[in-house]
XYZ file of N, CA, C and O in Angstrom:
800
model
N 0.831 -1.206 0.000
C 0.000 0.000 0.000
C 0.868 1.260 0.000
O 0.589 2.210 -0.729
N 1.916 1.246 0.803
C 2.823 2.399 0.819
C 3.419 2.654 -0.561
O 3.586 3.809 -0.968
N 3.734 1.588 -1.277
C 4.335 1.732 -2.603
C 3.373 2.336 -3.610
O 3.804 2.846 -4.653
N 2.077 2.318 -3.308
C 1.079 2.861 -4.218
C 0.866 4.358 -4.033
O 0.173 4.990 -4.837
N 1.437 4.934 -2.972
C 1.190 6.346 -2.699
C 2.049 7.234 -3.588
O 3.262 7.078 -3.671
N 1.421 8.207 -4.227
C 2.134 9.156 -5.059
C 2.856 10.174 -4.173
O 2.561 10.321 -2.986
N 3.795 10.894 -4.765
C 4.552 11.902 -4.005
C 3.655 12.978 -3.407
O 3.985 13.562 -2.378
N 2.515 13.258 -4.076
C 1.607 14.291 -3.554
C 0.691 13.772 -2.450
O -0.143 14.511 -1.930
N 0.840 12.497 -2.085
C 0.038 11.914 -1.011
C -1.187 11.166 -1.487
O -1.875 10.519 -0.688
N -1.476 11.227 -2.788
C -2.685 10.591 -3.307
C -2.482 9.098 -3.516
O -1.362 8.619 -3.710
N -3.589 8.386 -3.460
C -3.649 6.981 -3.839
C -4.537 6.908 -5.073
O -5.749 7.076 -4.979
N -3.926 6.698 -6.219
C -4.615 6.814 -7.498
C -5.074 5.444 -7.991
O -4.362 4.454 -7.850
N -6.255 5.440 -8.589
C -6.755 4.211 -9.197
C -6.024 3.948 -10.509
O -5.848 4.855 -11.324
N -5.641 2.710 -10.722
C -4.811 2.345 -11.879
C -5.642 1.892 -13.078
O -5.095 1.396 -14.050
N -6.963 2.058 -13.009
C -7.831 1.623 -14.093
C -8.733 2.778 -14.527
O -8.967 3.716 -13.769
N -9.230 2.689 -15.749
C -10.191 3.683 -16.238
C -11.574 3.393 -15.663
O -11.894 2.249 -15.311
N -12.388 4.430 -15.576
C -13.717 4.288 -14.998
C -14.664 5.254 -15.685
O -14.364 6.444 -15.804
N -15.801 4.759 -16.146
C -16.820 5.628 -16.733
C -17.804 6.038 -15.653
O -18.479 5.184 -15.061
N -17.883 7.332 -15.394
C -18.758 7.822 -14.331
C -20.173 7.967 -14.876
O -20.404 8.670 -15.855
N -21.102 7.314 -14.212
C -22.439 7.194 -14.770
C -23.178 8.525 -14.862
O -24.014 8.719 -15.754
N -22.909 9.464 -13.975
C -23.654 10.719 -13.996
C -23.278 11.600 -15.183
O -24.136 12.118 -15.882
N -21.992 11.756 -15.387
C -21.521 12.671 -16.425
C -21.190 11.975 -17.745
O -21.115 12.621 -18.793
N -21.001 10.649 -17.705
C -20.545 9.926 -18.883
C -19.054 10.079 -19.130
O -18.515 9.522 -20.087
N -18.389 10.822 -18.242
C -16.950 11.069 -18.402
C -16.153 9.794 -18.144
O -16.481 9.013 -17.242
N -15.105 9.598 -18.941
C -14.172 8.496 -18.693
C -13.044 9.019 -17.807
O -12.305 9.923 -18.186
N -12.932 8.469 -16.604
C -11.816 8.811 -15.730
C -10.627 7.949 -16.149
O -10.683 6.729 -16.061
N -9.587 8.577 -16.601
C -8.405 7.849 -17.037
C -7.646 7.305 -15.826
O -7.788 7.821 -14.710
N -6.843 6.252 -16.006
C -6.039 5.756 -14.881
C -5.259 6.896 -14.232
O -4.711 7.757 -14.916
N -5.264 6.888 -12.907
C -4.648 7.980 -12.157
C -5.660 8.881 -11.476
O -5.292 9.831 -10.793
N -6.966 8.537 -11.606
C -7.984 9.365 -10.951
C -7.979 9.117 -9.441
O -7.500 8.108 -8.956
N -8.483 10.095 -8.718
C -8.385 10.077 -7.261
C -9.776 10.140 -6.631
O -10.748 10.527 -7.272
N -9.832 9.773 -5.353
C -11.099 9.696 -4.635
C -10.877 9.976 -3.158
O -9.965 9.422 -2.539
N -11.726 10.819 -2.583
C -11.658 11.079 -1.148
C -11.924 9.838 -0.318
O -11.383 9.675 0.773
N -12.755 8.947 -0.855
C -13.028 7.695 -0.148
C -11.758 6.862 -0.021
O -11.467 6.310 1.050
N -10.999 6.755 -1.109
C -9.745 6.004 -1.061
C -8.785 6.611 -0.053
O -8.150 5.894 0.730
N -8.693 7.945 -0.050
C -7.799 8.609 0.904
C -8.211 8.293 2.338
O -7.369 7.995 3.189
N -9.508 8.332 2.603
C -9.993 8.056 3.956
C -9.732 6.623 4.377
O -9.317 6.359 5.514
N -9.945 5.677 3.472
C -9.730 4.277 3.829
C -8.246 3.991 4.076
O -7.901 3.215 4.972
N -7.386 4.633 3.294
C -5.949 4.485 3.524
C -5.571 5.055 4.888
O -4.772 4.452 5.620
N -6.141 6.200 5.244
C -5.831 6.790 6.554
C -6.256 5.862 7.688
O -5.569 5.771 8.715
N -7.357 5.155 7.512
C -7.779 4.180 8.526
C -6.756 3.061 8.665
O -6.437 2.623 9.779
N -6.240 2.591 7.528
C -5.213 1.541 7.566
C -3.935 2.060 8.227
O -3.345 1.396 9.099
N -3.491 3.259 7.834
C -2.246 3.811 8.371
C -2.349 4.071 9.865
O -1.371 3.896 10.606
N -3.519 4.488 10.313
C -3.707 4.701 11.757
C -3.503 3.400 12.519
O -2.841 3.374 13.567
N -4.031 2.320 11.994
C -3.889 1.031 12.674
C -2.453 0.512 12.584
O -1.918 -0.036 13.552
N -1.843 0.709 11.415
C -0.457 0.252 11.253
C 0.480 1.022 12.185
O 1.375 0.429 12.811
N 0.266 2.325 12.285
C 1.111 3.141 13.151
C 0.877 2.790 14.622
O 1.823 2.682 15.416
N -0.377 2.572 14.983
C -0.682 2.193 16.365
C -0.030 0.857 16.718
O 0.497 0.688 17.827
N -0.058 -0.081 15.776
C 0.454 -1.429 16.050
C 1.969 -1.484 16.082
O 2.548 -2.281 16.826
N 2.638 -0.644 15.285
C 4.081 -0.782 15.112
C 4.892 0.400 15.626
O 6.071 0.247 15.934
N 4.280 1.603 15.669
C 5.034 2.798 16.009
C 6.003 3.235 14.932
O 6.801 4.155 15.140
N 5.920 2.611 13.764
C 6.846 2.920 12.666
C 6.438 4.244 12.024
O 5.313 4.392 11.534
N 7.374 5.185 11.989
C 7.083 6.531 11.508
C 6.678 6.565 10.036
O 6.036 7.526 9.605
N 7.033 5.547 9.280
C 6.677 5.585 7.854
C 5.160 5.595 7.669
O 4.650 6.181 6.709
N 4.434 4.978 8.593
C 2.976 4.983 8.506
C 2.410 6.352 8.899
O 1.412 6.805 8.339
N 3.050 7.008 9.830
C 2.636 8.368 10.213
C 2.856 9.334 9.056
O 1.995 10.168 8.747
N 3.989 9.222 8.410
C 4.286 10.088 7.260
C 3.263 9.857 6.152
O 2.728 10.807 5.567
N 2.981 8.587 5.856
C 2.030 8.265 4.787
C 0.630 8.775 5.121
O -0.077 9.310 4.255
N 0.215 8.615 6.370
C -1.105 9.089 6.776
C -1.225 10.602 6.697
O -2.248 11.141 6.256
N -0.178 11.299 7.117
C -0.196 12.765 7.038
C -0.277 13.231 5.583
O -0.989 14.193 5.263
N 0.458 12.567 4.712
C 0.431 12.939 3.295
C -0.938 12.628 2.676
O -1.451 13.402 1.849
N -1.534 11.507 3.066
C -2.863 11.159 2.568
C -3.887 12.197 3.016
O -4.772 12.596 2.250
N -3.771 12.636 4.258
C -4.661 13.673 4.784
C -4.482 14.978 4.016
O -5.468 15.619 3.617
N -3.241 15.371 3.813
C -2.981 16.630 3.110
C -3.599 16.620 1.723
O -4.198 17.608 1.294
N -3.479 15.486 1.022
C -4.085 15.419 -0.310
C -5.603 15.453 -0.218
O -6.266 16.140 -1.001
N -6.181 14.711 0.703
C -7.635 14.700 0.866
C -8.172 16.115 1.044
O -9.218 16.473 0.491
N -7.452 16.930 1.828
C -7.921 18.269 2.169
C -7.492 19.328 1.152
O -7.713 20.526 1.373
N -6.907 18.891 0.055
C -6.595 19.809 -1.037
C -7.871 20.057 -1.834
O -8.576 19.111 -2.182
N -8.217 21.309 -2.104
C -9.446 21.580 -2.865
C -9.445 20.908 -4.234
O -8.391 20.723 -4.855
N -10.622 20.556 -4.689
C -10.765 19.948 -6.010
C -10.159 20.846 -7.078
O -9.528 20.364 -8.027
N -10.300 22.151 -6.918
C -9.761 23.092 -7.905
C -8.247 23.012 -8.027
O -7.666 23.449 -9.021
N -7.602 22.402 -7.016
C -6.151 22.257 -7.028
C -5.736 20.798 -7.193
O -4.594 20.443 -6.931
N -6.682 19.940 -7.583
C -6.373 18.546 -7.859
C -6.717 17.570 -6.752
O -6.499 16.366 -6.899
N -7.246 18.057 -5.626
C -7.563 17.194 -4.501
C -9.010 16.735 -4.492
O -9.653 16.626 -5.540
N -9.549 16.495 -3.283
C -10.888 15.901 -3.160
C -11.838 16.718 -2.281
O -12.970 16.296 -2.054
N -11.405 17.871 -1.799
C -12.213 18.666 -0.869
C -13.042 19.699 -1.622
O -12.529 20.417 -2.487
N -14.326 19.780 -1.283
C -15.207 20.780 -1.851
C -16.165 21.253 -0.761
O -15.916 21.042 0.428
N -17.233 21.911 -1.165
C -18.265 22.358 -0.228
C -19.629 21.986 -0.799
O -19.741 21.452 -1.901
N -20.673 22.333 -0.063
C -22.038 22.082 -0.518
C -22.576 23.206 -1.401
O -23.771 23.236 -1.706
N -21.706 24.084 -1.845
C -22.164 25.253 -2.597
C -22.899 24.867 -3.877
O -23.794 25.603 -4.324
N -22.564 23.731 -4.485
C -23.263 23.319 -5.705
C -24.727 22.983 -5.442
O -25.529 22.929 -6.385
N -25.088 22.730 -4.181
C -26.497 22.527 -3.840
C -27.210 23.863 -3.703
O -28.326 24.034 -4.173
N -26.546 24.799 -3.029
C -27.097 26.141 -2.845
C -25.968 27.057 -2.405
O -25.115 26.647 -1.606
N -25.981 28.279 -2.896
C -24.895 29.210 -2.581
C -24.788 29.505 -1.096
O -23.725 29.890 -0.608
N -25.874 29.301 -0.350
C -25.848 29.562 1.092
C -25.102 28.484 1.870
O -24.862 28.641 3.075
N -24.724 27.373 1.205
C -24.120 26.229 1.893
C -22.609 26.138 1.678
O -22.006 25.114 1.936
N -22.011 27.228 1.244
C -20.592 27.214 0.916
C -19.661 27.017 2.090
O -18.481 26.707 1.900
N -20.153 27.166 3.304
C -19.289 26.980 4.475
C -19.234 25.531 4.940
O -18.468 25.193 5.853
N -20.013 24.642 4.328
C -20.046 23.231 4.716
C -19.100 22.434 3.815
O -19.285 22.398 2.601
N -18.109 21.805 4.417
C -17.132 21.039 3.632
C -17.728 19.717 3.186
O -18.674 19.194 3.801
N -17.173 19.159 2.107
C -17.569 17.834 1.635
C -16.373 17.214 0.935
O -15.674 17.895 0.175
N -16.138 15.944 1.174
C -15.044 15.203 0.540
C -15.669 14.277 -0.496
O -16.520 13.441 -0.166
N -15.263 14.451 -1.753
C -15.904 13.754 -2.852
C -15.263 12.400 -3.155
O -14.043 12.285 -3.214
N -16.122 11.404 -3.367
C -15.649 10.106 -3.842
C -15.312 10.175 -5.326
O -14.312 9.613 -5.780
N -16.163 10.849 -6.086
C -15.958 11.019 -7.526
C -15.844 12.509 -7.829
O -16.764 13.275 -7.521
N -14.748 12.918 -8.424
C -14.557 14.320 -8.769
C -15.376 14.618 -10.025
O -15.163 13.995 -11.073
N -16.311 15.542 -9.915
C -17.191 15.852 -11.038
C -17.608 17.317 -10.955
O -17.461 17.961 -9.911
N -18.116 17.817 -12.061
C -18.578 19.204 -12.121
C -19.931 19.232 -12.817
O -20.012 18.962 -14.008
N -21.022 19.514 -12.070
C -21.038 19.894 -10.661
C -20.758 18.696 -9.749
O -20.719 17.557 -10.203
N -20.581 18.987 -8.469
C -20.336 17.927 -7.504
C -21.545 16.990 -7.425
O -22.686 17.409 -7.623
N -21.262 15.738 -7.108
C -22.336 14.738 -7.057
C -22.666 14.296 -5.636
O -23.729 13.736 -5.398
N -21.758 14.498 -4.691
C -22.025 14.262 -3.272
C -22.452 12.818 -2.984
O -23.560 12.553 -2.514
N -21.561 11.866 -3.249
C -21.831 10.447 -2.987
C -21.760 10.189 -1.481
O -20.737 10.445 -0.847
N -22.850 9.660 -0.925
C -22.978 9.583 0.536
C -22.052 8.557 1.165
O -21.371 8.847 2.146
N -22.016 7.327 0.642
C -21.196 6.321 1.325
C -19.725 6.715 1.283
O -19.001 6.565 2.265
N -19.261 7.232 0.127
C -17.870 7.656 0.023
C -17.532 8.754 1.008
O -16.437 8.770 1.585
N -18.474 9.667 1.203
C -18.257 10.747 2.166
C -18.137 10.196 3.582
O -17.236 10.589 4.343
N -19.001 9.267 3.945
C -18.950 8.740 5.312
C -17.698 7.893 5.545
O -17.125 7.919 6.638
N -17.244 7.150 4.518
C -15.971 6.452 4.654
C -14.827 7.458 4.852
O -13.891 7.211 5.618
N -14.905 8.590 4.168
C -13.900 9.641 4.348
C -13.912 10.165 5.776
O -12.848 10.404 6.371
N -15.106 10.343 6.331
C -15.214 10.809 7.715
C -14.595 9.810 8.682
O -13.925 10.206 9.650
N -14.808 8.530 8.436
C -14.199 7.522 9.309
C -12.677 7.573 9.217
O -11.982 7.394 10.217
N -12.156 7.828 8.027
C -10.715 7.995 7.881
C -10.205 9.184 8.668
O -9.158 9.114 9.329
N -10.941 10.291 8.597
C -10.561 11.480 9.382
C -10.591 11.166 10.872
O -9.700 11.580 11.620
N -11.617 10.442 11.309
C -11.695 10.090 12.731
C -10.504 9.238 13.147
O -9.852 9.504 14.168
N -10.198 8.220 12.371
C -9.079 7.344 12.721
C -7.771 8.135 12.772
O -6.956 7.938 13.679
N -7.589 9.032 11.804
C -6.340 9.784 11.775
C -6.327 10.920 12.789
O -5.269 11.436 13.134
N -7.498 11.284 13.309
C -7.559 12.359 14.308
C -6.818 12.001 15.590
O -6.459 12.889 16.374
N -6.550 10.715 15.807
C -5.767 10.308 16.966
C -4.315 10.755 16.850
O -3.583 10.786 17.845
N -3.906 11.114 15.622
C -2.522 11.519 15.381
C -2.407 12.893 14.743
O -1.292 13.358 14.496
N -3.519 13.550 14.504
C -3.483 14.832 13.797
C -4.599 15.744 14.272
O -5.782 15.422 14.088
N -4.267 16.892 14.852
C -5.312 17.850 15.220
C -6.040 18.405 14.009
O -7.209 18.783 14.105
N -5.373 18.452 12.869
C -6.039 18.912 11.639
C -7.148 17.931 11.258
O -8.275 18.331 10.915
N -6.843 16.644 11.313
C -7.862 15.635 11.017
C -9.022 15.741 11.999
O -10.190 15.605 11.603
N -8.729 15.991 13.261
C -9.781 16.139 14.271
C -10.694 17.316 13.945
O -11.924 17.227 14.033
N -10.099 18.417 13.533
C -10.881 19.608 13.185
C -11.778 19.335 11.987
O -12.972 19.686 11.990
N -11.231 18.707 10.962
C -12.026 18.443 9.766
C -13.072 17.364 10.013
O -14.142 17.384 9.389
N -12.787 16.439 10.921
C -13.808 15.456 11.277
C -15.007 16.153 11.899
O -16.159 15.888 11.524
N -14.769 17.061 12.832
C -15.874 17.787 13.466
C -16.644 18.610 12.450
O -17.884 18.627 12.446
N -15.923 19.303 11.575
C -16.594 20.080 10.537
C -17.377 19.172 9.590
O -18.473 19.524 9.127
N -16.796 18.012 9.303
C -17.469 17.068 8.418
C -18.742 16.497 9.009
O -19.718 16.251 8.286
N -18.757 16.287 10.312
C -19.976 15.822 10.980
C -21.053 16.910 10.916
O -22.245 16.615 10.715
N -20.662 18.161 11.052
C -21.615 19.260 10.902
C -22.245 19.238 9.514
O -23.459 19.429 9.355
N -21.420 18.988 8.504
C -21.950 18.851 7.143
C -22.911 17.677 7.051
O -23.988 17.784 6.448
N -22.541 16.538 7.629
C -23.397 15.358 7.559
C -24.762 15.644 8.165
O -25.797 15.260 7.595
N -24.783 16.315 9.303
C -26.059 16.704 9.916
C -26.913 17.502 8.943
O -28.124 17.296 8.838
N -26.275 18.421 8.244
C -26.991 19.318 7.333
C -27.503 18.589 6.100
O -28.620 18.857 5.625
N -26.715 17.657 5.577
C -26.992 17.108 4.253
C -27.785 15.804 4.274
O -28.362 15.418 3.249
N -27.862 15.108 5.398
C -28.562 13.826 5.430
C -29.992 13.887 4.881
O -30.395 12.981 4.132
N -30.773 14.923 5.197
C -32.147 14.946 4.661
C -32.223 14.927 3.137
O -33.213 14.441 2.570
N -31.191 15.403 2.461
C -31.209 15.444 0.997
C -31.201 14.048 0.379
O -31.615 13.871 -0.759
N -30.690 13.059 1.132
C -30.581 11.696 0.601
C -31.841 10.870 0.852
O -31.955 9.760 0.337
N -32.746 11.385 1.644
C -33.966 10.664 1.979
C -35.034 11.004 0.945
O -35.491 12.142 0.863
N -35.426 9.995 0.149
C -36.419 10.242 -0.895
C -37.744 9.556 -0.565
O -38.591 9.369 -1.434
N -37.923 9.201 0.709
C -39.172 8.616 1.151
C -39.229 7.127 0.933
O -39.482 6.657 -0.176
N -38.918 6.361 1.963
C -38.928 4.912 1.869
C -37.620 4.298 1.409
O -37.460 3.085 1.419
N -36.670 5.127 1.023
C -35.377 4.648 0.544
C -34.420 5.839 0.510
O -34.841 6.993 0.558
N -33.127 5.530 0.448
C -32.119 6.584 0.289
C -31.563 6.530 -1.124
O -31.648 5.514 -1.811
N -30.972 7.637 -1.543
C -30.292 7.658 -2.828
C -28.780 7.641 -2.605
O -28.278 8.060 -1.567
N -28.097 7.136 -3.591
C -26.654 6.918 -3.541
C -25.891 8.237 -3.494
O -24.872 8.354 -2.813
N -26.387 9.219 -4.227
C -25.733 10.526 -4.315
C -26.813 11.573 -4.558
O -28.014 11.272 -4.451
N -26.388 12.793 -4.870
C -27.358 13.852 -5.125
C -27.377 14.236 -6.602
O -27.657 15.379 -6.957
N -27.119 13.255 -7.450
C -27.152 13.493 -8.883
C -28.518 13.920 -9.378
O -28.626 14.615 -10.398
N -29.571 13.532 -8.658
C -30.920 13.940 -9.066
C -31.155 15.430 -8.841
O -32.110 15.996 -9.378
N -30.304 16.053 -8.060
C -30.410 17.489 -7.825
C -29.482 18.286 -8.732
O -29.825 19.396 -9.145
N -28.306 17.745 -9.024
C -27.303 18.490 -9.795
C -27.156 18.032 -11.242
O -26.444 18.668 -12.021
N -27.786 16.921 -11.589
C -27.742 16.394 -12.951
C -29.176 16.074 -13.379
O -30.052 15.898 -12.540
N -29.397 15.955 -14.627
C -30.718 15.608 -15.140
C -30.883 14.092 -15.112
O -30.949 13.427 -16.146
N -30.922 13.536 -13.904
C -30.993 12.093 -13.703
C -32.032 11.788 -12.626
O -32.249 12.593 -11.717
N -32.660 10.618 -12.694
C -33.505 10.196 -11.572
C -32.631 9.814 -10.381
O -31.430 9.565 -10.541
N -33.201 9.759 -9.184
C -32.410 9.333 -8.028
C -31.807 7.944 -8.250
O -32.462 7.049 -8.777
N -30.536 7.799 -7.888
C -29.841 6.509 -7.987
C -30.143 5.729 -6.709
O -29.645 6.068 -5.639
N -30.948 4.694 -6.832
C -31.396 3.911 -5.679
C -30.823 2.504 -5.776
O -30.900 1.863 -6.828
N -30.252 2.022 -4.673
C -29.670 0.686 -4.635
C -29.824 0.164 -3.211
O -29.316 0.782 -2.269
N -30.516 -0.946 -3.052
C -30.792 -1.438 -1.703
C -29.515 -1.820 -0.951
O -29.451 -1.677 0.267
N -28.501 -2.295 -1.676
C -27.243 -2.640 -1.006
C -26.590 -1.389 -0.432
O -26.053 -1.411 0.689
N -26.626 -0.289 -1.181
C -26.048 0.943 -0.659
C -26.906 1.530 0.454
O -26.385 2.204 1.349
N -28.216 1.287 0.420
C -29.059 1.702 1.540
C -28.575 1.027 2.828
O -28.457 1.670 3.873
N -28.252 -0.254 2.722
C -27.721 -0.978 3.879
C -26.375 -0.420 4.310
O -26.098 -0.281 5.513
N -25.524 -0.079 3.348
C -24.225 0.515 3.665
C -24.411 1.841 4.388
O -23.713 2.134 5.368
N -25.359 2.648 3.925
C -25.623 3.925 4.596
C -25.975 3.713 6.068
O -25.476 4.420 6.955
N -26.829 2.736 6.324
C -27.245 2.466 7.703
C -26.050 2.029 8.551
O -25.866 2.502 9.686
N -25.233 1.139 8.019
C -24.061 0.656 8.764
C -23.076 1.785 9.055
O -22.505 1.862 10.148
N -22.868 2.650 8.067
C -21.933 3.766 8.274
C -22.485 4.761 9.284
O -21.731 5.301 10.110
N -23.776 5.027 9.230
C -24.375 5.906 10.240
C -24.218 5.302 11.631
O -23.943 6.016 12.602
N -24.388 3.987 11.729
C -24.226 3.321 13.025
C -22.799 3.505 13.548
O -22.592 3.805 14.737
N -21.831 3.330 12.665
C -20.427 3.506 13.067
C -20.173 4.945 13.520
O -19.523 5.182 14.552
N -20.684 5.914 12.765
C -20.443 7.316 13.105
C -21.186 7.715 14.375
O -20.682 8.516 15.166
N -22.370 7.147 14.605
C -23.069 7.430 15.857
C -22.303 6.860 17.041
O -22.232 7.495 18.115
N -21.698 5.690 16.877
C -20.944 5.085 17.978
C -19.767 5.954 18.397
O -19.320 5.902 19.551
N -19.276 6.775 17.455
C -18.167 7.686 17.748
C -18.663 8.991 18.346
O -18.103 9.502 19.315
N -19.728 9.537 17.755
C -20.130 10.918 18.056
C -21.295 11.039 19.017
O -21.461 12.080 19.654
N -22.139 10.019 19.100
C -23.411 10.080 19.826
C -24.240 11.277 19.366
O -24.978 11.894 20.128
N -24.144 11.553 18.070
C -24.869 12.660 17.466
C -26.315 12.221 17.194
O -26.540 11.240 16.491
N -27.277 12.954 17.736
C -28.666 12.518 17.658
C -29.248 12.615 16.246
O -30.156 11.859 15.899
N -28.761 13.543 15.433
C -29.217 13.611 14.044
C -28.794 12.349 13.278
O -29.576 11.782 12.519
N -27.575 11.908 13.521
C -27.093 10.683 12.890
C -27.914 9.488 13.358
O -28.327 8.638 12.562
N -28.171 9.425 14.650
C -28.981 8.342 15.205
C -30.392 8.354 14.611
O -30.943 7.299 14.271
N -30.969 9.532 14.473
C -32.319 9.651 13.914
C -32.384 9.040 12.519
O -33.303 8.254 12.225
N -31.421 9.378 11.667
C -31.470 8.862 10.300
C -31.106 7.390 10.229
O -31.632 6.657 9.372
N -30.242 6.918 11.121
C -29.983 5.481 11.165
C -31.275 4.714 11.442
O -31.610 3.750 10.745
N -32.009 5.165 12.449
C -33.241 4.469 12.822
C -34.328 4.636 11.750
O -35.059 3.694 11.454
N -34.428 5.831 11.192
C -35.425 6.076 10.149
C -35.173 5.174 8.952
O -36.106 4.534 8.424
N -33.937 5.105 8.518
C -33.616 4.334 7.314
C -33.686 2.845 7.568
O -34.031 2.068 6.679
N -33.386 2.410 8.797
C -33.618 1.003 9.146
C -35.110 0.680 9.059
O -35.500 -0.400 8.615
N -35.928 1.639 9.479
C -37.363 1.427 9.458
C -37.950 1.260 8.067
O -39.009 0.655 7.897
N -37.252 1.770 7.074
C -37.720 1.612 5.697
C -37.628 0.178 5.209
O -38.322 -0.204 4.262
N -36.783 -0.622 5.830
C -36.555 -1.986 5.348
C -36.810 -3.029 6.417
O -36.650 -4.227 6.171
N -37.223 -2.618 7.611
C -37.468 -3.557 8.713
C -38.935 -3.520 9.116
O -39.591 -2.477 9.027
N -39.471 -4.640 9.582
C -40.855 -4.651 10.056
C -41.033 -3.711 11.235
O -40.130 -3.520 12.019
């Protein structure tokens, strides 16, 4: 995994990918905030287990890239594409697109990466708290009544809501994990609400 990290701290995908919302072909070398977050979770555990500084260096570099604005090649944006009044809310994108698509599971995996790395970085701790504030604000946008949508492409693109029952389950599991960390009642509310859509 360390050998896969670029000098700028990114972990780039080595395959092409056609993004369903825009139809754009992402050439090998594309980046994702979700990948950065998952790597930070691994590095946090590796550093905790071994104390080897190489994992700390890699995690710090992964964080720095994650928090680089999309306009500068990174994965950090805001909710401004939803409404100009939401520009103060940060968002970490799984898929870099214009306009932003706001993929929910990728964002929550990114938050878990920030949480794991917050044990070694006050910057990660700050962005985790800010990211939870964003999650509180944006969760209602994913609720389409009886199911959740994968992203907000139905708001920013001329597409119907992307609905997938497997990702609905992933959303619930990720909310459960984030509630166990934060005890945030908004997160708990949506975990229970979304469980209720699929449970007797």
